[in-house]
């Protein structure tokens, strides 16, 4: 008989793949931008960190101690943006800034800057 796995075990296995982790993180950020659930972003980061080697592996790529990183990922308060940026960078990701599109607006403002629409999450 086949052994049953939990949803989290399946998720951890899937998120070990960088492309899957990118899509998952983008969906989580979309949820955050829609509903402001910072705890969900934090839990998603903890899951991705676990899937991609754990805290000890991640801290080898940061200036953050394992204890500090574990505390930051476990804190139920909103994580500091510096810690978030450091964690994402160590995972090979970055947050990006994109213009918000107002559904009620007749036009979207543009600048003379290069098109950066394909830079939402990079590896």
mmCIF file of C-alpha atoms in Angstrom, residues 20-123:
data_model
loop_
_atom_site.group_PDB
_atom_site.id
_atom_site.type_symbol
_atom_site.label_atom_id
_atom_site.label_comp_id
_atom_site.label_asym_id
_atom_site.label_seq_id
_atom_site.Cartn_x
_atom_site.Cartn_y
_atom_site.Cartn_z
ATOM 1 C CA UNK A 20 8.149 26.068 -8.701
ATOM 2 C CA UNK A 21 9.353 28.223 -5.810
ATOM 3 C CA UNK A 22 9.275 31.314 -8.026
ATOM 4 C CA UNK A 23 5.691 30.646 -9.146
ATOM 5 C CA UNK A 24 4.618 29.907 -5.581
ATOM 6 C CA UNK A 25 6.233 33.075 -4.255
ATOM 7 C CA UNK A 26 4.650 35.168 -7.005
ATOM 8 C CA UNK A 27 1.215 33.772 -6.116
ATOM 9 C CA UNK A 28 1.870 34.529 -2.452
ATOM 10 C CA UNK A 29 2.931 38.096 -3.276
ATOM 11 C CA UNK A 30 -0.176 38.534 -5.441
ATOM 12 C CA UNK A 31 -2.255 37.461 -2.428
ATOM 13 C CA UNK A 32 -0.330 39.886 -0.225
ATOM 14 C CA UNK A 33 -0.916 42.780 -2.623
ATOM 15 C CA UNK A 34 -4.633 41.935 -2.739
ATOM 16 C CA UNK A 35 -5.311 41.161 0.912
ATOM 17 C CA UNK A 36 -2.275 42.283 2.942
ATOM 18 C CA UNK A 37 -1.693 38.945 4.650
ATOM 19 C CA UNK A 38 1.877 39.379 5.898
ATOM 20 C CA UNK A 39 1.729 36.160 7.923
ATOM 21 C CA UNK A 40 1.076 34.190 4.721
ATOM 22 C CA UNK A 41 4.160 35.747 3.096
ATOM 23 C CA UNK A 42 6.194 34.856 6.163
ATOM 24 C CA UNK A 43 4.914 31.256 6.221
ATOM 25 C CA UNK A 44 5.607 30.909 2.498
ATOM 26 C CA UNK A 45 9.182 32.118 3.003
ATOM 27 C CA UNK A 46 9.656 29.623 5.842
ATOM 28 C CA UNK A 47 8.381 26.833 3.595
ATOM 29 C CA UNK A 48 10.637 27.851 0.698
ATOM 30 C CA UNK A 49 13.645 28.112 3.028
ATOM 31 C CA UNK A 50 12.917 24.607 4.312
ATOM 32 C CA UNK A 51 12.440 23.233 0.796
ATOM 33 C CA UNK A 52 15.701 24.707 -0.435
ATOM 34 C CA UNK A 53 18.008 23.436 2.267
ATOM 35 C CA UNK A 54 16.872 24.970 5.527
ATOM 36 C CA UNK A 55 18.075 27.819 7.680
ATOM 37 C CA UNK A 56 21.642 26.546 8.087
ATOM 38 C CA UNK A 57 22.056 26.329 4.303
ATOM 39 C CA UNK A 58 20.516 29.764 3.745
ATOM 40 C CA UNK A 59 22.626 31.506 6.379
ATOM 41 C CA UNK A 60 25.764 30.441 4.525
ATOM 42 C CA UNK A 61 24.706 33.010 1.904
ATOM 43 C CA UNK A 62 23.857 35.832 4.337
ATOM 44 C CA UNK A 63 25.352 37.896 7.146
ATOM 45 C CA UNK A 64 22.528 36.749 9.416
ATOM 46 C CA UNK A 65 23.078 34.159 12.142
ATOM 47 C CA UNK A 66 20.874 31.041 12.068
ATOM 48 C CA UNK A 67 19.271 32.142 15.350
ATOM 49 C CA UNK A 68 18.449 35.611 14.019
ATOM 50 C CA UNK A 69 17.028 34.232 10.782
ATOM 51 C CA UNK A 70 14.965 31.612 12.610
ATOM 52 C CA UNK A 71 13.615 34.309 14.923
ATOM 53 C CA UNK A 72 12.777 36.602 11.991
ATOM 54 C CA UNK A 73 10.935 33.831 10.158
ATOM 55 C CA UNK A 74 9.083 32.792 13.327
ATOM 56 C CA UNK A 75 8.057 36.287 14.430
ATOM 57 C CA UNK A 76 4.323 36.804 14.055
ATOM 58 C CA UNK A 77 4.876 40.542 13.659
ATOM 59 C CA UNK A 78 5.579 41.941 10.222
ATOM 60 C CA UNK A 79 9.155 41.021 9.266
ATOM 61 C CA UNK A 80 11.571 43.880 8.706
ATOM 62 C CA UNK A 81 12.015 44.680 5.026
ATOM 63 C CA UNK A 82 15.799 44.350 5.423
ATOM 64 C CA UNK A 83 15.447 40.788 6.671
ATOM 65 C CA UNK A 84 12.946 39.995 3.942
ATOM 66 C CA UNK A 85 15.278 41.382 1.292
ATOM 67 C CA UNK A 86 18.235 39.446 2.677
ATOM 68 C CA UNK A 87 16.285 36.174 2.772
ATOM 69 C CA UNK A 88 15.001 36.649 -0.765
ATOM 70 C CA UNK A 89 18.469 37.545 -2.058
ATOM 71 C CA UNK A 90 19.998 34.447 -0.449
ATOM 72 C CA UNK A 91 17.295 32.353 -2.130
ATOM 73 C CA UNK A 92 18.145 34.001 -5.443
ATOM 74 C CA UNK A 93 15.014 36.168 -5.617
ATOM 75 C CA UNK A 94 14.212 39.842 -5.398
ATOM 76 C CA UNK A 95 11.175 41.992 -4.881
ATOM 77 C CA UNK A 96 10.369 44.225 -7.781
ATOM 78 C CA UNK A 97 8.590 47.508 -8.106
ATOM 79 C CA UNK A 98 5.990 47.791 -10.819
ATOM 80 C CA UNK A 99 3.459 50.470 -11.555
ATOM 81 C CA UNK A 100 0.034 49.699 -10.196
ATOM 82 C CA UNK A 101 -2.609 49.513 -12.854
ATOM 83 C CA UNK A 102 -5.770 51.279 -11.764
ATOM 84 C CA UNK A 103 -8.678 49.370 -13.255
ATOM 85 C CA UNK A 104 -10.707 52.584 -13.280
ATOM 86 C CA UNK A 105 -8.049 54.677 -15.032
ATOM 87 C CA UNK A 106 -8.322 55.513 -18.713
ATOM 88 C CA UNK A 107 -4.567 55.389 -19.232
ATOM 89 C CA UNK A 108 -1.459 54.008 -17.612
ATOM 90 C CA UNK A 109 1.360 56.430 -16.896
ATOM 91 C CA UNK A 110 4.663 55.527 -18.506
ATOM 92 C CA UNK A 111 8.199 56.834 -18.238
ATOM 93 C CA UNK A 112 11.165 56.911 -20.569
ATOM 94 C CA UNK A 113 12.754 54.124 -18.525
ATOM 95 C CA UNK A 114 13.352 50.692 -20.098
ATOM 96 C CA UNK A 115 10.520 48.186 -19.958
ATOM 97 C CA UNK A 116 10.972 46.225 -16.739
ATOM 98 C CA UNK A 117 7.711 44.272 -16.816
ATOM 99 C CA UNK A 118 9.480 40.909 -17.019
ATOM 100 C CA UNK A 119 11.454 41.446 -13.817
ATOM 101 C CA UNK A 120 8.865 40.522 -11.213
ATOM 102 C CA UNK A 121 10.973 37.731 -9.701
ATOM 103 C CA UNK A 122 14.392 36.827 -11.014
ATOM 104 C CA UNK A 123 16.815 34.043 -10.253
#
